[in-house]
Coordinates of C-alpha atoms and ligand atoms in Angstrom, one line a residue:
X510 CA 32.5 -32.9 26.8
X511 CA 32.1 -34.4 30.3
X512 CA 29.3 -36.2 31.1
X513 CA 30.0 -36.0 35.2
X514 CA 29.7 -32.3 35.2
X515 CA 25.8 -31.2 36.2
X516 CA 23.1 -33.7 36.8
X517 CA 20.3 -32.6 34.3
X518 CA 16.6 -34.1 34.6
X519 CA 14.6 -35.0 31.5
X520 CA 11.0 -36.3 31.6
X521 CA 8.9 -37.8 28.4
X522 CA 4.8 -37.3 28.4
X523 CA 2.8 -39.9 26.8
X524 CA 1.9 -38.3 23.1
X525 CA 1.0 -38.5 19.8
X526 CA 1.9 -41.9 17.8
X527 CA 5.8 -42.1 16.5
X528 CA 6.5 -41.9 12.5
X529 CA 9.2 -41.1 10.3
X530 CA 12.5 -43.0 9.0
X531 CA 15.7 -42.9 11.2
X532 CA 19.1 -43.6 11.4
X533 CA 20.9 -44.6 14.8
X534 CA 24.3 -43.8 15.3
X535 CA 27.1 -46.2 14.2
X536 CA 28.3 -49.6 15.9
X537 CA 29.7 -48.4 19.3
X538 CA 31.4 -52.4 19.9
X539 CA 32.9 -51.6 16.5
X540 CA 33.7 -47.8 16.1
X541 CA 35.9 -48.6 19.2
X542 CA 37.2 -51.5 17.2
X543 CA 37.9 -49.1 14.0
X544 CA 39.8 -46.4 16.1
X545 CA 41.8 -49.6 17.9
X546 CA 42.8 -51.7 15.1
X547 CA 43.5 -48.4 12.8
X548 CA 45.5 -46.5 15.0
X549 CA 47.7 -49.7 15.6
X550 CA 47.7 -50.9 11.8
X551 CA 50.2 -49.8 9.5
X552 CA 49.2 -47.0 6.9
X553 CA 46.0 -45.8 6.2
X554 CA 42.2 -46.5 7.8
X555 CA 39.1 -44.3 6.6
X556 CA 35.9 -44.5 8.6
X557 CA 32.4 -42.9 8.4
X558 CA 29.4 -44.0 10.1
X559 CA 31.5 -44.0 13.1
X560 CA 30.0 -43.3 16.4
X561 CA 30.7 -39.5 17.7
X562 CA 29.8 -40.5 21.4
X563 CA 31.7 -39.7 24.2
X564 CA 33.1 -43.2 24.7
X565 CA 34.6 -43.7 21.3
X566 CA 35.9 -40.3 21.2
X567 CA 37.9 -41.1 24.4
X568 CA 39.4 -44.5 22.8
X569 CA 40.2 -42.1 19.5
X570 CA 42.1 -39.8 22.1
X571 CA 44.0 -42.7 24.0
X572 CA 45.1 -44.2 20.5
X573 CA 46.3 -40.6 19.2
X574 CA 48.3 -40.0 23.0
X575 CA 50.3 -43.3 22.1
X576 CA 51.2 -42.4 18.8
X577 CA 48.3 -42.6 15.9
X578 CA 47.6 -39.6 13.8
X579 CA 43.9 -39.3 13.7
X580 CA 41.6 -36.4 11.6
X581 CA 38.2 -35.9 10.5
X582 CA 37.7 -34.7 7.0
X583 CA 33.7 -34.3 6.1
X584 CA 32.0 -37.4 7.2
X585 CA 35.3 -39.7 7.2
X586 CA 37.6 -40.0 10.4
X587 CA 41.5 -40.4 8.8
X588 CA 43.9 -42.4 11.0
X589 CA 47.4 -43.0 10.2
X590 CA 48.6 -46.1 12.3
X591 CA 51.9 -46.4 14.2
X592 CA 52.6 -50.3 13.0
X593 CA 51.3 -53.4 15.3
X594 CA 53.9 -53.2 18.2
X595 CA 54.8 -49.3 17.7
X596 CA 52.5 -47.9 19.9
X597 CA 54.4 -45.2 22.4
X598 CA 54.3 -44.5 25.9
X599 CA 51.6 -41.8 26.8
X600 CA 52.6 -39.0 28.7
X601 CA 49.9 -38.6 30.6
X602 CA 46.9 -41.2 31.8
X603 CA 45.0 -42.5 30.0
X604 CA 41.1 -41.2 30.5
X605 CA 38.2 -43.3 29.2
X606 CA 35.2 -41.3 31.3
X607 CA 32.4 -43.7 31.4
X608 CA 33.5 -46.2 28.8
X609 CA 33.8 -50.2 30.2
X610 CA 34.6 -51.2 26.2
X611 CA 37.6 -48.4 25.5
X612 CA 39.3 -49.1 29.0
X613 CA 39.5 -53.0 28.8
X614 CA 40.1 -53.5 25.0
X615 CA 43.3 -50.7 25.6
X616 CA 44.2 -52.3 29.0
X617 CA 44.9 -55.6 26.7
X618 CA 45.7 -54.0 23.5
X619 CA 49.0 -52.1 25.5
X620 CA 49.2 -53.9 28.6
X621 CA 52.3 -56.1 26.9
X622 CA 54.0 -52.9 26.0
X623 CA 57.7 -52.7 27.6
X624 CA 56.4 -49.4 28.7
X625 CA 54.5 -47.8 32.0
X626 CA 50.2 -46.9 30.8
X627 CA 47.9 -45.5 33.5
X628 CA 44.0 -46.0 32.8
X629 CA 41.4 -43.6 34.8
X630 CA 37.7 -43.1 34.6
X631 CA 34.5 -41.7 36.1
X632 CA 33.4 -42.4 39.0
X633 CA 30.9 -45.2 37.2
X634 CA 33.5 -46.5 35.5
X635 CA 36.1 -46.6 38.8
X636 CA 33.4 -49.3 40.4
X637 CA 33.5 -51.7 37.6
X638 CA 35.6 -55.1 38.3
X639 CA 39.1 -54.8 36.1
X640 CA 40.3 -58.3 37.6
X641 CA 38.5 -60.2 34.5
X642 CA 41.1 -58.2 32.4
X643 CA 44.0 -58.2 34.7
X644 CA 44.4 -61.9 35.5
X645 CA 45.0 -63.2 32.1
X646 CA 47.3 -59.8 31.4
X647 CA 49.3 -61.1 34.3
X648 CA 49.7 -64.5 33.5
X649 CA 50.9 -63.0 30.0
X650 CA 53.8 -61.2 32.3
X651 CA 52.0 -57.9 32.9
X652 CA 52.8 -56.3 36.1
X653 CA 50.1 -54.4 37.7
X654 CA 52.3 -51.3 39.6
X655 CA 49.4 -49.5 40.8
X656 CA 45.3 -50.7 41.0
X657 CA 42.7 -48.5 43.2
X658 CA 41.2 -51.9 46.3
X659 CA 39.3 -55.0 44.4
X660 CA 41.4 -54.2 41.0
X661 CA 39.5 -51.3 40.1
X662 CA 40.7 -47.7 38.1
X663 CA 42.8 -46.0 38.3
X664 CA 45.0 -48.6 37.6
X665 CA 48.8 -48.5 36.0
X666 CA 50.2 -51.5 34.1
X667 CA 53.7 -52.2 33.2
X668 CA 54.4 -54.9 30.2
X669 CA 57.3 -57.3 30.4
X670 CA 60.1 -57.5 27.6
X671 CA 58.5 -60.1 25.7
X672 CA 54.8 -61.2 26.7
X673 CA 54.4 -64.9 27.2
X674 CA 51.7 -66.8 25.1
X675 CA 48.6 -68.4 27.0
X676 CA 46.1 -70.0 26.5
X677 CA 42.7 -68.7 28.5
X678 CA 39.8 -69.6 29.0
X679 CA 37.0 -66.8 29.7
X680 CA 34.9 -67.6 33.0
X681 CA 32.0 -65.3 32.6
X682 CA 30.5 -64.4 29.0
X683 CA 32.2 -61.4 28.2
X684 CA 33.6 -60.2 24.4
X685 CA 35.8 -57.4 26.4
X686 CA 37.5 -59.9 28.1
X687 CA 38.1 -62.1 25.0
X688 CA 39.3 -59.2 23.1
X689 CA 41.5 -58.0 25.9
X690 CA 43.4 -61.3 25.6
X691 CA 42.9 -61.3 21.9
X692 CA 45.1 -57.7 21.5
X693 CA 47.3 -58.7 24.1
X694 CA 48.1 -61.8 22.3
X695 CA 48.8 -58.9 18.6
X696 CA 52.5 -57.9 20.8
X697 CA 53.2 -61.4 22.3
X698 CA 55.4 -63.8 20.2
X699 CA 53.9 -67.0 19.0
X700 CA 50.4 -68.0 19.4
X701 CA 47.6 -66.8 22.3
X702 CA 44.5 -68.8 22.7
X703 CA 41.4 -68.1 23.9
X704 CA 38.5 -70.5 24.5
X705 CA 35.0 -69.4 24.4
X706 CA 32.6 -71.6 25.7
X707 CA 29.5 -69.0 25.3
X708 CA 29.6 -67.0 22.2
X709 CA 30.0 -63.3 22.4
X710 CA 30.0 -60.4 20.1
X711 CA 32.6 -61.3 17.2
X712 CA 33.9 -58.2 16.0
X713 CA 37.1 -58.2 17.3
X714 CA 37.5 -61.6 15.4
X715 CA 36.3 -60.4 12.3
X716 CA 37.4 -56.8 12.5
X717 CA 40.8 -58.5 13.1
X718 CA 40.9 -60.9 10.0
X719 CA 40.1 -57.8 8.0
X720 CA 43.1 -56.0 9.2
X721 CA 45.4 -58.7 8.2
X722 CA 45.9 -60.8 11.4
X723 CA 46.6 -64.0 11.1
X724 CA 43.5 -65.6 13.3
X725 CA 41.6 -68.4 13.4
X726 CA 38.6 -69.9 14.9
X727 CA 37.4 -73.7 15.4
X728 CA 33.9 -74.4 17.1
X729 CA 33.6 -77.9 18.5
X730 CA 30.2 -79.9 19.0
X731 CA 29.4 -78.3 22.5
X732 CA 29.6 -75.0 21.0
X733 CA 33.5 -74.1 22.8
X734 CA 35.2 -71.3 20.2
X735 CA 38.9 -72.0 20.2
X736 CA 40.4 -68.8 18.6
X737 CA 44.3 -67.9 18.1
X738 CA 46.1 -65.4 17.3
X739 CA 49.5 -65.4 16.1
X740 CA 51.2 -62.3 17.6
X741 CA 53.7 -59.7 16.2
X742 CA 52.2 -59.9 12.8
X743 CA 51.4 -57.1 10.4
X744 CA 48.0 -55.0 10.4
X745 CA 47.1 -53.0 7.4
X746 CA 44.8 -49.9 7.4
X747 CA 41.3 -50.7 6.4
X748 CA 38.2 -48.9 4.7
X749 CA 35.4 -49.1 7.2
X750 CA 32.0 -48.4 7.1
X751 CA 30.4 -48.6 10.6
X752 CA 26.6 -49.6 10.6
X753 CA 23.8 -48.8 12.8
X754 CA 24.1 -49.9 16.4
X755 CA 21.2 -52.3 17.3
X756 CA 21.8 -51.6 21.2
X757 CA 20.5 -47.4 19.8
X758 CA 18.2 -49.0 17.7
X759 CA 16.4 -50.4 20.7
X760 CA 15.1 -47.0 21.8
X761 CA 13.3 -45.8 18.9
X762 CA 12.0 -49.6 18.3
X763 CA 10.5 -50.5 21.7
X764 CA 8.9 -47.0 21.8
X765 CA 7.3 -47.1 18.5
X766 CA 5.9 -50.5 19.6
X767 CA 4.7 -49.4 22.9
X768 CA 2.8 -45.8 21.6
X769 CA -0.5 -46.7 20.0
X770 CA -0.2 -45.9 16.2
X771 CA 3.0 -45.6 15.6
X772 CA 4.9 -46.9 12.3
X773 CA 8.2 -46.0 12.1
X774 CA 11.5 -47.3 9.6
X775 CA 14.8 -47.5 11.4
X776 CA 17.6 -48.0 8.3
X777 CA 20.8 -49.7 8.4
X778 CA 21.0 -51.6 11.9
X779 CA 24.1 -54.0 12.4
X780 CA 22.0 -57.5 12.3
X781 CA 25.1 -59.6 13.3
X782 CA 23.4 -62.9 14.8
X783 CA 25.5 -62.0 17.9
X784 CA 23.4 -59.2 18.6
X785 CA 20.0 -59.6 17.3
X786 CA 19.0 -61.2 20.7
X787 CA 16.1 -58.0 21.6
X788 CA 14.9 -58.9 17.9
X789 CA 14.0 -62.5 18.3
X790 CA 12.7 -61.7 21.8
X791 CA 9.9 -59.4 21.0
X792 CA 8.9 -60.7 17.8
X793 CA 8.5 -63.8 19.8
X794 CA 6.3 -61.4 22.1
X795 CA 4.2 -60.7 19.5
X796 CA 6.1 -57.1 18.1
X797 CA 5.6 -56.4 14.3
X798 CA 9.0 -55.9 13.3
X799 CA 10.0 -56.3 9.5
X800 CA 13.8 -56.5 8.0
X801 CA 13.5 -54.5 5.1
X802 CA 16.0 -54.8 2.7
X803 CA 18.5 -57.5 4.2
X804 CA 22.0 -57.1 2.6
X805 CA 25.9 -57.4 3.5
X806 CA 27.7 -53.7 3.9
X807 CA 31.4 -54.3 5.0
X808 CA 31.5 -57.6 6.6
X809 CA 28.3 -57.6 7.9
X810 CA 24.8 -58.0 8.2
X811 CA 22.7 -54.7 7.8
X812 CA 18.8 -54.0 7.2
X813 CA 16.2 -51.6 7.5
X814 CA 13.6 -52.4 10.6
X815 CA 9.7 -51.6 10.0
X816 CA 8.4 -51.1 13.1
X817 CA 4.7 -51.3 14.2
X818 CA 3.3 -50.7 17.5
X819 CA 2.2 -53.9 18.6
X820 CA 0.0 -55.8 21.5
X821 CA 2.9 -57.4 23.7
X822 CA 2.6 -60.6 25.4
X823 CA 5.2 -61.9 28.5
X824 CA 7.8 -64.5 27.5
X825 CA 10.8 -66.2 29.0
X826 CA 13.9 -65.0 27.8
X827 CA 16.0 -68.3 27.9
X828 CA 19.5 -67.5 29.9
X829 CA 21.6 -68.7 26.5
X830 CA 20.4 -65.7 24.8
X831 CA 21.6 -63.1 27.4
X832 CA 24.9 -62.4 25.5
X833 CA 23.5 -61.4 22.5
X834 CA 21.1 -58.9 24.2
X835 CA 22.9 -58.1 27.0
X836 CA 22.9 -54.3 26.8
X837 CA 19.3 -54.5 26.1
X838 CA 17.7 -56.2 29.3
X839 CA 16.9 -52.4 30.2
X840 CA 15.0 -51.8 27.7
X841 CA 13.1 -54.9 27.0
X842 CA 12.1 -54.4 31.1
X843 CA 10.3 -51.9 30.0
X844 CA 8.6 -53.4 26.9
X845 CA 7.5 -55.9 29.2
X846 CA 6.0 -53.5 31.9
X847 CA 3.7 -53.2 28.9
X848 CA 3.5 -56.7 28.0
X849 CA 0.0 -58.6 28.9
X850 CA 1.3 -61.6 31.7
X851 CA 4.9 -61.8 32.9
X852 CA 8.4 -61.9 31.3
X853 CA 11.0 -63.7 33.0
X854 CA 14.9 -62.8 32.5
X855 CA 17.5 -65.1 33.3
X856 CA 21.0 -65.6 33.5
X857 CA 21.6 -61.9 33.8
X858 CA 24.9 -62.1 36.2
X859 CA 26.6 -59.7 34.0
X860 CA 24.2 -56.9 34.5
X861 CA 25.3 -56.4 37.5
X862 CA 28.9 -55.0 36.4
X863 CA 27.0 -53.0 33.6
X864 CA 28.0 -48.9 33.5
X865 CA 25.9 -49.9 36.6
X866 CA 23.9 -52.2 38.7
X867 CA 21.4 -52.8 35.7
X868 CA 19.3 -55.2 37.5
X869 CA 19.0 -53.2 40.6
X870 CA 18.4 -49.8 38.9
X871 CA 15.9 -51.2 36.4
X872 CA 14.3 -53.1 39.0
X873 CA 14.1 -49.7 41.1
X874 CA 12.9 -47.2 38.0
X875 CA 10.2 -49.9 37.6
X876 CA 9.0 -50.1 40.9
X877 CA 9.1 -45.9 41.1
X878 CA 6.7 -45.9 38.4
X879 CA 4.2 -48.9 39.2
X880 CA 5.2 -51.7 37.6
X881 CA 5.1 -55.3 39.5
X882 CA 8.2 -56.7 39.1
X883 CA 10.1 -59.1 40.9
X884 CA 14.3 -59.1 41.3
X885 CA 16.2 -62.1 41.3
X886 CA 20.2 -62.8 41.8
X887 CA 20.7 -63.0 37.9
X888 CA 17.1 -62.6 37.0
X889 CA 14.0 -60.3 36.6
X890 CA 10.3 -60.9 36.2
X891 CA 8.1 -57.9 35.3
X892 CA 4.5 -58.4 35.4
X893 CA 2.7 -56.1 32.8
X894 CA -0.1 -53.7 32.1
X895 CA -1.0 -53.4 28.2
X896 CA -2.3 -49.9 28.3
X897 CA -0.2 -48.3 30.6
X898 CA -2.6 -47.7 32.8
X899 CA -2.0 -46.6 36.4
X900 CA 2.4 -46.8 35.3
X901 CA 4.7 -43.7 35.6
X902 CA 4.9 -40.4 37.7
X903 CA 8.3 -41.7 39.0
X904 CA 11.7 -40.1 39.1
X905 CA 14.2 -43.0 38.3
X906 CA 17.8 -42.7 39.1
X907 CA 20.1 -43.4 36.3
X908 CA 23.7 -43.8 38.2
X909 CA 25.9 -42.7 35.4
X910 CA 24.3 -44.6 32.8
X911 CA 23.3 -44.1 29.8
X912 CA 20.9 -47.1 28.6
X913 CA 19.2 -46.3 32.2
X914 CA 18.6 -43.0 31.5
X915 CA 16.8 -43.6 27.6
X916 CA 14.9 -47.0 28.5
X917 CA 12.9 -44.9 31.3
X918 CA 12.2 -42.1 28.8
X919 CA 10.9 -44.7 26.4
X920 CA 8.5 -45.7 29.4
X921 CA 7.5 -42.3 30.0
X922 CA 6.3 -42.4 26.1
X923 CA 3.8 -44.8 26.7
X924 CA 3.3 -44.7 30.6
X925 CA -0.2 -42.9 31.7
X926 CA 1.8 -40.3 33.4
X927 CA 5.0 -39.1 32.8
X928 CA 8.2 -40.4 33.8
X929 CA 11.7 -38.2 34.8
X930 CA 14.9 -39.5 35.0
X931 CA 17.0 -37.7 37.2
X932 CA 20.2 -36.9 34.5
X933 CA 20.3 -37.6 31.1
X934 CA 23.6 -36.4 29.8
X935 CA 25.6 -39.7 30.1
X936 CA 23.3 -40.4 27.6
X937 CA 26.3 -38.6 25.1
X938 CA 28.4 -41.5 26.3
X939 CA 26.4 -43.4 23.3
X940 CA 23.9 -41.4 21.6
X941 CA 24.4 -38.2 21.5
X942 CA 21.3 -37.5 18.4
X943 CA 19.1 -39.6 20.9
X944 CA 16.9 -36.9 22.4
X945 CA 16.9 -35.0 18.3
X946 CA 16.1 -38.5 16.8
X947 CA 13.1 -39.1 19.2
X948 CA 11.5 -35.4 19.3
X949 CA 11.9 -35.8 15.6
X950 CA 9.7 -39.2 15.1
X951 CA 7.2 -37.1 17.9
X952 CA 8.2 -38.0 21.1
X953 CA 7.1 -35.5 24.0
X954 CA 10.6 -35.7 26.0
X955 CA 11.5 -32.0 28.1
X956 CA 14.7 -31.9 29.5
X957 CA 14.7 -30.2 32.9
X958 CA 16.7 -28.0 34.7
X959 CA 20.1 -29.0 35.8
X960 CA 19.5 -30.5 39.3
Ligands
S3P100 C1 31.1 -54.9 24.5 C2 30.9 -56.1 25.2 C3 29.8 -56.2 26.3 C4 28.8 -55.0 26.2 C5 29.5 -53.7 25.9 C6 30.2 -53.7 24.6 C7 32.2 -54.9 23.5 O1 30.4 -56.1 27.5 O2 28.0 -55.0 27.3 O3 28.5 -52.7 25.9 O4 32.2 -54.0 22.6 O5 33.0 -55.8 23.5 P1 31.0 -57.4 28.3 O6 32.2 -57.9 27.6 O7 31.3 -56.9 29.7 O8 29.8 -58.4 28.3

């Protein structure tokens, strides 16, 4: 099941237009969320449509080393809970392979335990900054025994007796970071509050509420989210359907819009607001993108996505709406190395402490296979060419990550000549059907040799 075994190559050939109907895998922010809240909550959680990736699988087996029974029976995962504030010392540490969401979320979700937890990774995963998580956990009384230079994993955490309350405010835009402090604040007594000032994914809030937690949220006129958590309260098992993640989605949508002829129905995509930011973008490039079929399944907003390829013209993506896209910036590069004029990014800090440097390695991958582009601190311009013409023949090198590794192979779709990228099994971290799902709309993709 590890991705960080053999490096294996996989290159996709310009073909035949895309068709079919498809369904992504589920949510990965909220299958997380569903093995989380259900292996904490008392009694019973079902799930189905949960995501089967490597990532959530890990975050299932860290819940079921501190105590939660977990099954799968048919298409439903079965979790019986230990209780909010029963969760048991592991025996051994804690290992969340490539997975930035799992590791964070658990690091809060435990940290306040009276009770020694060790968190390791891959070696992507061992780069990323753990500080963001760490410094409100230690104003909260956690002591940090053991933390590889620069507050990075492996890293060993020690709760106090009782946590104490705070009140944080998050300094980057970041929904792990809020809903770090957000679980902590489940084992501390009294109330925890965090301020938002930029909105982030919500489903820790909402997933929350549904379990029984008493939470609330106030928005003030500048936009600031004040929400708080009353802590040591009870969480009830939930039913839980997981819909389709819009950051899979993005795959299958940009290539159908980027090969010449295709039409192609993606059903069931999560369309909460505080993710449809690659939505609004290309429409507002021109993309023919229809939401089929709008309705509400399980607390959110789901539809069905017609998508037609489409002439593409540059925008600029307005810094505000980076959270709501942010795992997409990869992708949309490469919709814009299509794109007729330029695209400017902005405000894309973040990417930078992605599953890797995002903004370098797309920047790289684009410049391997001919595209102008132009990278910025926190920003990205990509000039494009509408046909394709003269793009690809590159080898682009993914660094451990997954959304690296498919946005290039959706370039290679529609690029003149064909584009490799040099491993694509981390690609399992989040989408395991992805290479199944794309052959089967018609999409020329070879996977290569191990390296
Ligand atoms: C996620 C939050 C985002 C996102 C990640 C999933 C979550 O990370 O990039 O893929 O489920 O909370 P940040 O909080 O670092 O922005």
């Amino acid at each position: 099941m590890s991705h960080s075994t053999q490096a294996r190559p996989a290159t996709a050939h310009k073909g035949a237009p895309l068709k079919g109907r498809v369904r992504v895998p589920g949510d990965k922010s909220i299958s997380h969320r569903a093995f989380m809240f259900g292996g904490l909550a008392s009694g019973e959680t079902r799930i189905t449509g949960l995501l089967e990736g490597e990532d959530v699988l890990r975050t299932g087996e860290a819940m079921k080393a501190m105590g939660a029974v977990i099954s799968r029976t048919g298409d439903e995962w079965v979790i019986q809970g230990t209780g909010n504030g029963c969760l048991l010392q592991p025996e051994a540490p804690l290992d969340f392979g490539n997975a930035g969401t799992g590791s964070r979320l658990t690091m809060g979700l435990v940290g306040t335990y009276d009770m020694e937890t060790t968190f390791v990774g891959d070696a992507s995963l061992s780069k990323r900054p753990m500080a963001r998580v760490l410094d409100p956990l230690r104003e909260m009384g956690v002591q940090v025994l053991r933390a590889a230079e620069g507050d990075r994993m492996p890293i060993t955490l020690r709760g106090p007796k009782h946590a104490a309350p705070i009140t944080y405010r998050v300094p980057m835009a970041s929904a792990q970071v809020k809903s770090a402090v957000l679980l902590a604040g489940l084992n501390t007594p009294g109330v925890t509050t965090v301020l938002e000032p930029v909105m982030t994914r919500d489903h820790t809030e909402k997933m929350l509420r549904g379990f029984g937690a008493e939470l609330e949220v106030e928005t003030d006129a500048n936009g600031l989210r004040t929400i708080r958590i009353q802590g040591q309260g009870r969480l009830t098992g939930q039913v839980i359907a997981v819909p389709g993640d819009p950051s899979s989605a993005a795959f299958p949508l940009v290539a159908a819009l980027l090969v010449p002829g295709s039409d192609i129905v993606i059903e069931n995509v999560l369309m909460n607001p505080t993710r449809t930011g690659l939505i609004l973008t290309l429409q507002e490039m021109g993309a023919s993108i229809d939401l089929l079929d709008r309705r509400s399944a399980g607390g959110e907003d789901v539809a069905d996505l017609r998508v037609r390829s489409s002439d593409l013209r540059g925008v600029v993506v307005p810094p505000e709406r980076a959270p709501s896209m942010i795992d997409e910036y990869p992708v949309l590069a490469v919709a814009a190395a299509f794109a007729e004029g330029t695209t400017v990014m902005e405000g894309l800090d973040e990417l930078r402490v992605k599953e890797s440097d995002r903004l370098a390695a797309v920047a790289a991958g684009l410049k391997a296979n001919g595209v102008e582009c132009r990278e910025g601190e926190a920003s990205l311009s990509v000039t494009g060419q509408p046909d394709g013409k003269g793009l690809g023949g590159g080898t682009v090198a993914t660094h451990l990550d997954h959304r690296i590794a498919m946005a290039f192979l959706v370039m290679g779709l529609a690029a003149e000549k064909a584009v490799t990228v040099d491993d694509q099994t981390m690609i399992s971290t989040s989408f395991p059907e992805f290479m199944d799902l794309m052959t089967g709309l018609g999409a020329e993709i070879q996977t290569d040799r191990a390296a």
